[in-house]
Tab-separated table of C-alpha atoms in Angstrom:
chain	number	residue	atom	x	y	z
A	1	MET	CA	37.909	3.988	12.872
A	2	MET	CA	41.699	4.007	13.029
A	3	SER	CA	41.532	2.825	16.634
A	4	SER	CA	39.091	0.042	15.702
A	5	GLY	CA	41.312	-0.933	12.805
A	6	LYS	CA	44.283	-1.226	15.165
A	7	ASP	CA	42.253	-3.377	17.581
A	8	LEU	CA	41.132	-5.610	14.721
A	9	SER	CA	44.706	-5.940	13.484
A	10	ASN	CA	45.922	-6.918	16.970
A	11	LEU	CA	43.016	-9.345	17.384
A	12	THR	CA	43.695	-10.982	14.023
A	13	LEU	CA	47.419	-11.283	14.677
A	14	ALA	CA	46.938	-12.731	18.162
A	15	HIS	CA	44.340	-15.209	16.900
A	16	GLU	CA	46.634	-16.347	14.093
A	17	ILE	CA	49.493	-16.918	16.530
A	18	ILE	CA	47.181	-18.904	18.831
A	19	VAL	CA	45.498	-21.216	16.311
A	20	ASN	CA	48.215	-21.565	13.674
A	21	ARG	CA	51.303	-23.269	15.050
A	22	ASP	CA	53.067	-22.765	11.711
A	23	PHE	CA	52.483	-19.018	11.687
A	24	HIS	CA	55.637	-16.983	11.063
A	25	VAL	CA	56.642	-13.736	9.425
A	26	GLU	CA	58.437	-13.724	6.098
A	27	PRO	CA	60.064	-10.864	4.179
A	28	PRO	CA	57.562	-9.259	1.790
A	29	LYS	CA	57.747	-10.572	-1.759
A	30	LEU	CA	56.541	-8.255	-4.500
A	31	ALA	CA	55.201	-9.562	-7.791
A	32	GLN	CA	57.919	-9.611	-10.435
A	33	ASN	CA	56.291	-7.142	-12.843
A	34	SER	CA	54.307	-5.086	-10.315
A	35	LEU	CA	54.478	-1.298	-10.192
A	36	GLU	CA	55.406	-1.413	-6.519
A	37	LYS	CA	58.438	-3.590	-7.229
A	38	LEU	CA	59.467	-1.352	-10.139
A	39	VAL	CA	59.277	1.787	-7.977
A	40	ARG	CA	61.120	0.138	-5.076
A	41	ASP	CA	63.924	-1.185	-7.285
A	42	THR	CA	64.294	2.179	-9.023
A	43	VAL	CA	64.551	4.087	-5.732
A	44	HIS	CA	67.029	1.568	-4.273
A	45	ARG	CA	69.168	1.648	-7.410
A	46	ALA	CA	69.246	5.453	-7.334
A	47	TYR	CA	70.265	5.429	-3.665
A	48	TRP	CA	73.120	2.949	-4.179
A	49	ASP	CA	74.281	4.902	-7.238
A	50	VAL	CA	74.486	8.068	-5.136
A	51	LEU	CA	76.450	6.191	-2.458
A	52	ALA	CA	78.881	4.846	-5.064
A	53	SER	CA	79.428	8.303	-6.586
A	54	GLU	CA	80.057	9.848	-3.147
A	55	LEU	CA	82.636	7.221	-2.175
A	56	ASP	CA	84.361	7.498	-5.581
A	57	ALA	CA	84.662	11.280	-5.312
A	58	GLN	CA	88.011	12.927	-4.548
A	59	PRO	CA	88.047	13.419	-1.635
A	60	PRO	CA	85.308	10.867	-0.742
A	61	VAL	CA	81.995	12.096	0.645
A	62	TYR	CA	80.704	9.987	3.536
A	63	GLY	CA	77.272	11.520	4.144
A	64	HIS	CA	75.172	8.549	2.980
A	65	ALA	CA	77.643	5.991	4.342
A	66	ILE	CA	77.406	7.520	7.831
A	67	LYS	CA	73.594	7.383	7.705
A	68	LEU	CA	73.794	3.689	6.796
A	69	LEU	CA	76.221	2.995	9.647
A	70	GLU	CA	73.883	4.760	12.067
A	71	GLU	CA	70.949	2.646	10.873
A	72	ILE	CA	73.014	-0.541	11.214
A	73	LYS	CA	73.964	0.473	14.744
A	74	GLU	CA	70.294	0.886	15.716
A	75	ILE	CA	69.415	-2.500	14.221
A	76	LEU	CA	72.233	-4.266	16.075
A	77	LEU	CA	71.200	-2.634	19.355
A	78	SER	CA	67.589	-3.745	18.794
A	79	PHE	CA	68.750	-7.385	18.720
A	80	LEU	CA	70.183	-7.229	22.250
A	81	ASN	CA	68.462	-8.537	25.354
A	82	PRO	CA	67.917	-6.023	28.194
A	83	GLY	CA	70.799	-7.512	30.182
A	84	ALA	CA	73.424	-7.386	27.395
A	85	ASN	CA	74.974	-4.182	28.696
A	86	ARG	CA	78.567	-5.075	27.821
A	87	MET	CA	77.839	-5.638	24.114
A	88	ARG	CA	75.563	-2.597	24.014
A	89	THR	CA	78.396	-0.456	25.349
A	90	GLN	CA	80.863	-1.966	22.883
A	91	ILE	CA	78.598	-1.353	19.872
A	92	SER	CA	77.973	2.215	20.991
A	93	GLU	CA	81.706	2.854	21.386
A	94	VAL	CA	82.803	1.334	18.066
A	95	LEU	CA	79.923	2.871	16.131
A	96	ASP	CA	80.203	6.259	17.823
A	97	MET	CA	78.553	8.383	15.161
A	98	GLU	CA	79.972	11.648	16.439
A	99	LEU	CA	83.531	10.257	16.273
A	100	ILE	CA	82.900	8.676	12.853
A	101	GLY	CA	81.603	12.046	11.610
A	102	GLN	CA	84.814	13.739	12.760
A	103	GLN	CA	86.932	11.067	11.074
A	104	ALA	CA	84.927	11.490	7.852
A	105	ALA	CA	85.560	15.222	7.897
A	106	SER	CA	89.327	14.582	7.973
A	107	ASP	CA	89.050	11.623	5.515
A	108	THR	CA	90.417	9.153	8.090
A	109	VAL	CA	87.342	6.982	8.590
A	110	ASP	CA	88.052	3.262	8.199
A	111	ILE	CA	84.929	1.925	6.448
A	112	GLN	CA	86.442	-1.553	5.961
A	113	GLY	CA	87.413	-1.788	9.622
A	114	LEU	CA	83.934	-0.776	10.721
A	115	ALA	CA	82.439	-3.298	8.274
A	116	SER	CA	84.612	-6.066	9.759
A	117	TYR	CA	83.357	-5.256	13.247
A	118	ILE	CA	79.736	-5.173	12.051
A	119	ILE	CA	80.105	-8.567	10.343
A	120	SER	CA	81.710	-10.030	13.450
A	121	THR	CA	78.896	-8.684	15.653
A	122	MET	CA	76.240	-10.003	13.275
A	123	GLY	CA	77.871	-13.436	13.555
A	124	LYS	CA	77.489	-13.317	17.342
A	125	LEU	CA	73.862	-12.201	17.240
A	126	CYS	CA	72.433	-14.192	14.348
A	127	ALA	CA	70.585	-17.493	14.571
A	128	PRO	CA	72.593	-20.573	13.521
A	129	VAL	CA	70.601	-20.757	10.311
A	130	ARG	CA	72.172	-17.432	9.225
A	131	ASP	CA	75.813	-18.396	9.824
A	132	GLU	CA	76.495	-19.051	6.151
A	133	GLU	CA	74.832	-15.796	5.141
A	134	VAL	CA	77.063	-13.841	7.540
A	135	LYS	CA	80.193	-15.657	6.363
A	136	GLY	CA	79.259	-14.747	2.799
A	137	LEU	CA	79.549	-11.064	3.692
A	138	GLN	CA	83.328	-11.476	3.811
A	139	GLU	CA	83.295	-12.140	0.077
A	140	ALA	CA	81.606	-8.793	-0.626
A	141	ARG	CA	84.211	-6.714	1.199
A	142	GLY	CA	86.008	-5.723	-1.996
A	143	ASN	CA	83.202	-3.352	-2.974
A	144	VAL	CA	81.818	-1.085	-0.232
A	145	VAL	CA	78.463	-0.488	-1.954
A	146	THR	CA	77.892	-4.211	-2.520
A	147	LEU	CA	78.957	-4.872	1.062
A	148	PHE	CA	76.394	-2.410	2.438
A	149	LYS	CA	73.641	-3.910	0.256
A	150	GLU	CA	74.443	-7.436	1.451
A	151	MET	CA	74.679	-6.399	5.090
A	152	PHE	CA	71.210	-4.884	4.966
A	153	ARG	CA	69.838	-7.968	3.208
A	154	VAL	CA	71.169	-10.248	5.956
A	155	LEU	CA	70.067	-7.836	8.698
A	156	ASP	CA	66.526	-7.977	7.280
A	157	LEU	CA	66.629	-11.770	7.551
A	158	MET	CA	67.901	-11.507	11.111
A	159	LYS	CA	65.023	-9.159	11.965
A	160	MET	CA	62.564	-11.769	10.688
A	161	ASP	CA	64.293	-14.378	12.866
A	162	VAL	CA	63.941	-12.176	15.952
A	163	ILE	CA	60.258	-11.522	15.214
A	164	ASN	CA	59.541	-15.231	14.740
A	165	PHE	CA	61.452	-16.127	17.903
A	166	THR	CA	59.385	-13.548	19.784
A	167	ILE	CA	56.181	-15.045	18.358
A	168	GLN	CA	57.192	-18.497	19.591
A	169	GLY	CA	57.792	-17.076	23.046
A	170	LEU	CA	54.466	-15.232	23.084
A	171	ARG	CA	52.362	-18.190	21.920
A	172	PRO	CA	52.112	-20.048	25.282
A	173	GLU	CA	51.117	-16.875	27.120
A	174	LEU	CA	48.597	-15.893	24.457
A	175	GLN	CA	47.098	-19.385	24.541
A	176	ARG	CA	46.613	-19.141	28.311
A	177	GLN	CA	44.781	-15.823	27.987
A	178	SER	CA	43.370	-16.270	24.477
A	179	VAL	CA	39.654	-16.317	25.312
A	180	GLU	CA	39.762	-13.273	27.609
A	181	TYR	CA	42.116	-11.368	25.294
A	182	GLU	CA	40.104	-11.885	22.113
A	183	ARG	CA	36.802	-11.185	23.864
A	184	ALA	CA	38.143	-7.950	25.349
A	185	LYS	CA	39.585	-6.826	22.006
A	186	PHE	CA	36.310	-7.489	20.215
A	187	GLN	CA	34.379	-5.665	22.949
A	188	SER	CA	36.667	-2.682	22.399
A	189	ILE	CA	35.915	-2.790	18.678
A	190	LEU	CA	32.184	-3.037	19.368
A	191	GLU	CA	32.244	-0.018	21.667
A	192	LYS	CA	33.878	2.088	18.953
A	193	THR	CA	31.900	0.578	16.062
A	194	PRO	CA	28.350	-0.341	17.177
A	195	SER	CA	27.637	-1.959	13.767
A	196	ALA	CA	30.438	-4.509	14.274
A	197	LEU	CA	27.898	-7.300	14.881
A	198	ASP	CA	25.507	-6.605	12.002
A	199	HIS	CA	26.639	-9.533	9.821
A	200	THR	CA	26.786	-11.837	12.837
A	201	THR	CA	23.211	-10.899	13.697
A	202	SER	CA	22.102	-11.607	10.113
A	203	TRP	CA	23.877	-14.971	10.231
A	204	ILE	CA	22.139	-16.027	13.453
A	205	ARG	CA	18.804	-14.637	12.248
A	206	GLY	CA	19.090	-16.781	9.116
A	207	ALA	CA	19.581	-19.901	11.246
A	208	LEU	CA	16.610	-18.974	13.460
A	209	GLU	CA	14.351	-18.373	10.462
A	210	GLU	CA	15.450	-21.692	8.942
A	211	LEU	CA	14.467	-23.536	12.103
A	212	LEU	CA	11.186	-21.649	12.465
A	213	GLY	CA	10.330	-22.598	8.902
A	214	VAL	CA	10.883	-26.261	9.713
A	215	MET	CA	9.086	-26.187	13.057
A	216	SER	CA	6.113	-24.094	11.928
A	217	PRO	CA	5.528	-24.365	8.164
A	218	PRO	CA	3.366	-21.581	6.696
A	219	GLY	CA	-0.299	-22.081	7.426
A	220	GLN	CA	0.347	-24.482	10.305
A	221	SER	CA	0.464	-23.974	14.057
A	222	SER	CA	2.617	-26.108	16.311
A	223	GLY	CA	1.527	-24.575	19.591
A	224	PRO	CA	-1.202	-25.755	21.896
A	225	GLY	CA	-3.452	-22.916	20.769
A	226	LYS	CA	-4.152	-21.142	17.544
A	227	GLY	CA	-1.547	-18.546	16.614
A	228	GLN	CA	1.061	-19.795	19.076
A	229	ARG	CA	4.517	-20.422	17.715
A	230	ALA	CA	7.155	-22.600	19.362
A	231	LEU	CA	10.705	-21.281	19.477
A	232	PRO	CA	13.732	-23.493	18.871
A	233	GLY	CA	16.261	-23.842	21.668
A	234	PRO	CA	19.232	-21.450	21.548
A	235	PHE	CA	21.753	-24.287	21.329
A	236	LEU	CA	20.011	-25.620	18.237
A	237	VAL	CA	19.980	-22.133	16.709
A	238	MET	CA	23.727	-21.744	17.181
A	239	ASP	CA	24.450	-25.302	15.998
A	240	THR	CA	22.425	-24.581	12.864
A	241	ALA	CA	24.242	-21.287	12.376
A	242	PHE	CA	27.650	-22.969	12.529
A	243	LEU	CA	26.387	-25.697	10.206
A	244	ARG	CA	25.432	-23.032	7.635
A	245	ILE	CA	29.085	-21.981	7.482
A	246	LEU	CA	29.864	-25.286	5.732
A	247	SER	CA	27.724	-24.186	2.784
A	248	TRP	CA	28.502	-20.467	3.018
A	249	ASP	CA	28.471	-18.427	-0.181
A	250	PRO	CA	31.987	-16.922	-0.432
A	251	ALA	CA	30.478	-13.849	-2.098
A	252	THR	CA	28.537	-13.079	1.112
A	253	LEU	CA	30.272	-11.193	3.896
A	254	PHE	CA	31.336	-13.437	6.765
A	255	PRO	CA	30.008	-12.929	10.318
A	256	GLU	CA	32.355	-10.567	12.127
A	257	THR	CA	32.945	-13.062	14.946
A	258	LEU	CA	34.258	-15.623	12.435
A	259	MET	CA	36.376	-13.348	10.268
A	260	THR	CA	39.654	-14.310	11.939
A	261	ASP	CA	39.011	-17.910	10.842
A	262	GLU	CA	37.400	-17.136	7.497
A	263	GLY	CA	40.238	-18.586	5.431
A	264	ARG	CA	40.369	-21.783	7.483
A	265	LEU	CA	36.586	-22.249	7.426
A	266	LEU	CA	36.324	-21.694	3.675
A	267	ALA	CA	39.186	-24.160	3.144
A	268	ILE	CA	37.271	-26.752	5.209
A	269	GLN	CA	34.148	-26.030	3.168
A	270	LYS	CA	36.006	-26.665	-0.101
A	271	GLU	CA	37.616	-29.853	1.167
A	272	LEU	CA	34.247	-31.075	2.440
A	273	ARG	CA	32.592	-30.478	-0.921
A	274	GLN	CA	35.300	-32.516	-2.649
A	275	LEU	CA	35.000	-35.255	-0.034
A	276	GLU	CA	31.230	-35.386	-0.564
A	277	VAL	CA	31.698	-35.960	-4.290
A	278	VAL	CA	34.271	-38.693	-3.579
A	279	ALA	CA	31.804	-40.366	-1.198
A	280	GLN	CA	29.044	-40.104	-3.807
A	281	VAL	CA	31.224	-41.732	-6.477
A	282	LEU	CA	32.325	-44.567	-4.186
A	283	LEU	CA	28.758	-45.170	-2.998
A	284	ILE	CA	27.663	-45.504	-6.634
A	285	VAL	CA	30.496	-47.947	-7.355
A	286	TYR	CA	29.742	-50.192	-4.388
A	287	SER	CA	25.997	-50.071	-5.018
A	288	ALA	CA	26.505	-51.049	-8.666
A	289	MET	CA	29.144	-53.734	-8.117
A	290	GLY	CA	27.713	-55.387	-5.017
A	291	GLY	CA	29.535	-58.316	-3.451
A	292	ALA	CA	32.072	-58.633	-6.271
A	293	ILE	CA	34.278	-55.956	-4.666
A	294	GLN	CA	33.239	-56.168	-1.015
A	295	GLY	CA	35.919	-56.912	1.580
A	296	LEU	CA	38.812	-55.532	-0.495
A	297	PRO	CA	40.275	-52.653	1.558
A	298	SER	CA	43.255	-52.178	-0.761
A	299	LEU	CA	40.934	-51.762	-3.771
A	300	ALA	CA	38.728	-49.336	-1.849
A	301	GLU	CA	41.770	-47.265	-0.883
A	302	ARG	CA	43.034	-47.213	-4.494
A	303	LEU	CA	39.662	-46.103	-5.831
A	304	LYS	CA	39.373	-43.377	-3.200
A	305	ARG	CA	42.917	-42.098	-3.731
A	306	MET	CA	42.488	-42.057	-7.505
A	307	THR	CA	39.153	-40.212	-7.281
A	308	CYS	CA	40.598	-37.646	-4.876
A	309	VAL	CA	43.528	-36.940	-7.205
A	310	LEU	CA	41.311	-36.497	-10.262
A	311	LEU	CA	38.997	-34.125	-8.373
A	312	GLU	CA	41.830	-32.047	-6.911
A	313	GLY	CA	41.089	-28.344	-7.343
A	314	MET	CA	37.398	-28.848	-8.077
A	315	HIS	CA	36.556	-25.658	-6.171
A	316	SER	CA	38.388	-23.536	-8.767
A	317	PRO	CA	36.070	-21.406	-10.936
A	318	ASP	CA	37.466	-22.866	-14.174
A	319	PHE	CA	37.259	-26.505	-13.021
A	320	ALA	CA	35.081	-28.638	-15.314
A	321	LEU	CA	33.501	-31.051	-12.838
A	322	GLU	CA	31.565	-33.088	-15.388
A	323	GLU	CA	34.660	-33.578	-17.526
A	324	ALA	CA	36.656	-34.583	-14.439
A	325	LEU	CA	33.965	-37.070	-13.428
A	326	ARG	CA	34.086	-38.573	-16.908
A	327	GLY	CA	37.806	-39.152	-16.385
A	328	VAL	CA	37.077	-40.596	-12.935
A	329	SER	CA	34.547	-43.000	-14.456
A	330	ALA	CA	37.008	-44.191	-17.100
A	331	GLN	CA	39.704	-44.854	-14.508
A	332	LEU	CA	37.231	-46.582	-12.200
A	333	CYS	CA	36.150	-48.935	-14.971
A	334	VAL	CA	39.763	-49.819	-15.766
A	335	GLU	CA	40.615	-50.417	-12.106
A	336	LEU	CA	37.474	-52.441	-11.440
A	337	SER	CA	37.933	-54.608	-14.520
A	338	ARG	CA	41.519	-55.348	-13.528
A	339	SER	CA	40.496	-56.295	-9.996
A	340	LEU	CA	37.662	-58.513	-11.224
A	341	THR	CA	39.762	-60.423	-13.743
A	342	GLU	CA	42.550	-60.942	-11.204
A	343	ARG	CA	40.057	-62.791	-8.988
A	344	GLY	CA	38.435	-64.826	-11.759
A	345	TYR	CA	35.389	-62.648	-12.400
A	346	PRO	CA	34.475	-61.379	-15.897
A	347	ALA	CA	35.531	-57.813	-16.671
A	348	LEU	CA	32.965	-55.029	-16.695
A	349	SER	CA	30.658	-55.272	-19.688
A	350	PRO	CA	30.249	-52.194	-21.936
A	351	ALA	CA	26.653	-51.868	-20.729
A	352	LEU	CA	27.670	-51.840	-17.062
A	353	GLN	CA	30.469	-49.379	-17.817
A	354	ALA	CA	27.979	-47.054	-19.519
A	355	THR	CA	25.569	-47.364	-16.586
A	356	LEU	CA	28.315	-46.663	-14.048
A	357	THR	CA	29.549	-43.655	-16.021
A	358	GLY	CA	26.034	-42.247	-16.324
A	359	GLN	CA	25.408	-42.571	-12.603
A	360	VAL	CA	28.719	-40.940	-11.718
A	361	LEU	CA	28.089	-38.028	-14.096
A	362	SER	CA	24.603	-37.530	-12.675
A	363	VAL	CA	25.920	-36.374	-9.275
A	364	VAL	CA	26.476	-32.897	-10.747
A	365	GLN	CA	22.679	-32.495	-10.930
A	366	GLU	CA	20.766	-30.840	-8.090
A	367	GLY	CA	18.357	-33.303	-6.533
A	368	ASN	CA	20.298	-36.403	-7.559
A	369	PRO	CA	19.278	-39.091	-5.004
A	370	ILE	CA	22.831	-40.215	-4.228
A	371	ARG	CA	24.032	-36.628	-3.929
A	372	SER	CA	21.105	-35.680	-1.681
A	373	LEU	CA	21.661	-38.746	0.482
A	374	VAL	CA	25.373	-38.069	1.029
A	375	GLU	CA	24.876	-34.340	1.646
A	376	GLU	CA	22.087	-35.000	4.159
A	377	ARG	CA	24.151	-37.569	6.042
A	378	VAL	CA	27.134	-35.232	6.131
A	379	ARG	CA	24.816	-32.574	7.541
A	380	GLN	CA	23.528	-35.031	10.177
A	381	TYR	CA	27.101	-35.983	11.082
A	382	PHE	CA	28.233	-32.401	11.642
A	383	LEU	CA	25.028	-31.464	13.458
A	384	SER	CA	25.479	-34.417	15.828
A	385	LEU	CA	29.040	-33.269	16.558
A	386	LEU	CA	27.929	-29.680	17.153
A	387	SER	CA	25.369	-30.829	19.722
A	388	ALA	CA	27.551	-33.498	21.367
A	389	PRO	CA	29.009	-32.745	24.849
A	390	ALA	CA	32.351	-34.268	23.795
A	391	PRO	CA	32.500	-34.064	19.971
A	392	GLN	CA	36.113	-35.241	19.702
A	393	SER	CA	35.088	-38.657	21.025
A	394	CYS	CA	32.397	-39.003	18.335
A	395	LEU	CA	34.450	-38.136	15.270
A	396	ALA	CA	34.854	-41.739	14.085
A	397	THR	CA	31.105	-42.466	14.297
A	398	VAL	CA	30.057	-41.559	10.757
A	399	PRO	CA	26.638	-42.378	9.248
A	400	ALA	CA	26.170	-45.291	6.842
A	401	GLY	CA	27.237	-44.374	3.336
A	402	LEU	CA	30.189	-42.290	4.533
A	403	THR	CA	32.404	-45.091	5.852
A	404	SER	CA	34.504	-45.021	2.665
A	405	VAL	CA	35.762	-41.526	3.602
A	406	ARG	CA	35.678	-41.959	7.398
A	407	PRO	CA	39.336	-40.967	8.152
A	408	GLU	CA	39.258	-37.895	5.913
A	409	LEU	CA	35.825	-36.805	7.152
A	410	ALA	CA	36.808	-37.257	10.801
A	411	SER	CA	39.981	-35.222	10.292
A	412	LEU	CA	38.058	-32.450	8.577
A	413	ALA	CA	35.374	-32.475	11.272
A	414	GLY	CA	38.022	-32.349	14.004
A	415	ARG	CA	39.497	-29.174	12.524
A	416	PHE	CA	36.048	-27.637	12.173
A	417	MET	CA	34.976	-28.488	15.716
A	418	ALA	CA	38.197	-27.085	17.188
A	419	LEU	CA	37.489	-23.741	15.503
A	420	VAL	CA	33.834	-23.794	16.576
A	421	ASP	CA	34.674	-24.661	20.177
A	422	PHE	CA	37.180	-21.825	20.482
A	423	ASN	CA	34.789	-19.406	18.784
A	424	ARG	CA	31.968	-20.346	21.168
A	425	ARG	CA	34.156	-19.744	24.210
A	426	VAL	CA	35.293	-16.333	22.971
A	427	TYR	CA	32.075	-14.941	21.522
A	428	GLY	CA	29.455	-16.799	23.592
A	429	PRO	CA	28.334	-13.682	25.532
A	430	PHE	CA	27.826	-11.770	22.268
A	431	TYR	CA	25.805	-14.646	20.798
A	432	SER	CA	23.680	-14.755	23.962
A	433	ARG	CA	22.755	-11.093	23.649
A	434	ILE	CA	21.967	-11.442	19.941
A	435	LEU	CA	19.788	-14.509	20.550
A	436	LYS	CA	17.946	-12.807	23.404
A	437	LYS	CA	17.129	-9.874	21.148
A	438	LEU	CA	16.118	-12.036	18.177
A	439	MET	CA	14.089	-14.575	20.163
A	440	PHE	CA	12.418	-12.276	22.691
A	441	ASP	CA	12.720	-8.586	21.826
A	442	ASP	CA	12.077	-8.914	18.074
A	443	MET	CA	9.426	-11.670	18.287
A	444	PRO	CA	5.720	-11.171	19.015
A	445	PRO	CA	4.814	-12.047	22.624
A	446	GLN	CA	4.715	-15.830	23.143
A	447	PRO	CA	2.831	-17.888	25.697
A	448	PRO	CA	5.231	-19.332	28.289
A	449	SER	CA	4.373	-22.887	27.226
A	450	SER	CA	5.682	-22.256	23.700
A	451	ILE	CA	9.150	-21.076	24.753
A	452	CYS	CA	11.996	-23.536	25.180
A	453	ILE	CA	13.372	-23.335	28.714
A	454	GLY	CA	16.887	-23.700	27.237
A	455	CYS	CA	16.677	-20.099	26.032
A	456	PHE	CA	17.310	-18.938	29.577
A	457	CYS	CA	20.434	-21.073	29.973
A	458	LEU	CA	22.509	-19.921	27.034
A	459	CYS	CA	24.571	-17.363	28.903
A	460	TYR	CA	25.553	-19.962	31.502
A	461	TYR	CA	26.577	-22.409	28.770
A	462	TYR	CA	28.768	-19.953	26.900
A	463	VAL	CA	30.182	-18.034	29.825
């Protein structure tokens, strides 16, 4: 399990570097009142207090100071490139721990001189963004304990810079080998943990059962003979499976093959839900107002922007959607009345305002016609992209009723399709084996005429 955990950690880290161009490492930040922070601060304070008492003793005791100098030496050496032999030799000679130990024994060690050299070396090795931090170390030289604390703080920042620089250098190489690397890592996990595809299998099985329910409703037979059951094509099964991710219950465990993108996929799901509500509201407005507000792109953009702002955070558990929609309705009525009067039309009547508000509030209800229409067309849009040979070229072709949110929907769909495409290329062979088992091994024997010929082509498509 430890080996599998290491493979999963490496897989997750590599995937994050590949797909997230903004990925970087930051120093850990502990919660202000957390127990971990309290323990850490207490231990650090005790250590620095011991160092201060040793250096203030008569004669001074340099035991802890020498350990700190040795640690600083190792950190500085770790920053060097393999070919920096001259600086490596210089650091090793100046921070010769055996010589410093002898000097400490005779109370002749020059801590301030060593600190000056360390600061100077840090200035040569640090990134330009840390120049001011290194210069600030000169101001702490009056107090040795404070100086050591500040040097370690800046060295920690420099370590983060080196790590992030290394990540930037690794990214192009990882991107070139990303599919093979991630597939091999997951195969290694699967060999050590045979149950590593259980949730993925359940996810695909759910999509297959959904399609079978549509193709062969209970009590009906779609085959040429009684008792025969047609199977959906494997591409349709996988497209349906990916489509189900857009309505995934966050309380349900994610498929293992999608776990590295779980956060991104759930974020897309939340944004899509908000966008659907915005589209529903705007469709209600334009259906109710008719030609009075047609052909006014600036008004449409204002209404959309305002609705988006008022629905921001609607995925939060404590968000009151109905109350927010009431506020949306009030603002819509004000904005519409202003636009109408500016162009010589009468303002919205109280009756029309009440009707508009009631229709907007009704979208919270399951089965609302406008809600069902928008959700179904969003589903059709994403399903068409999933089955398209070149989905990126079809992003702007949205169904009627969704044109008001076309740019936002296309952007969201582009992000989703990029994740799906990469996932298909990495995990296609695993999906092929799962589908073969579900559609052939676990199903009752089927007549050849009832089996989609595409089932035999899945491995070629994914591999």
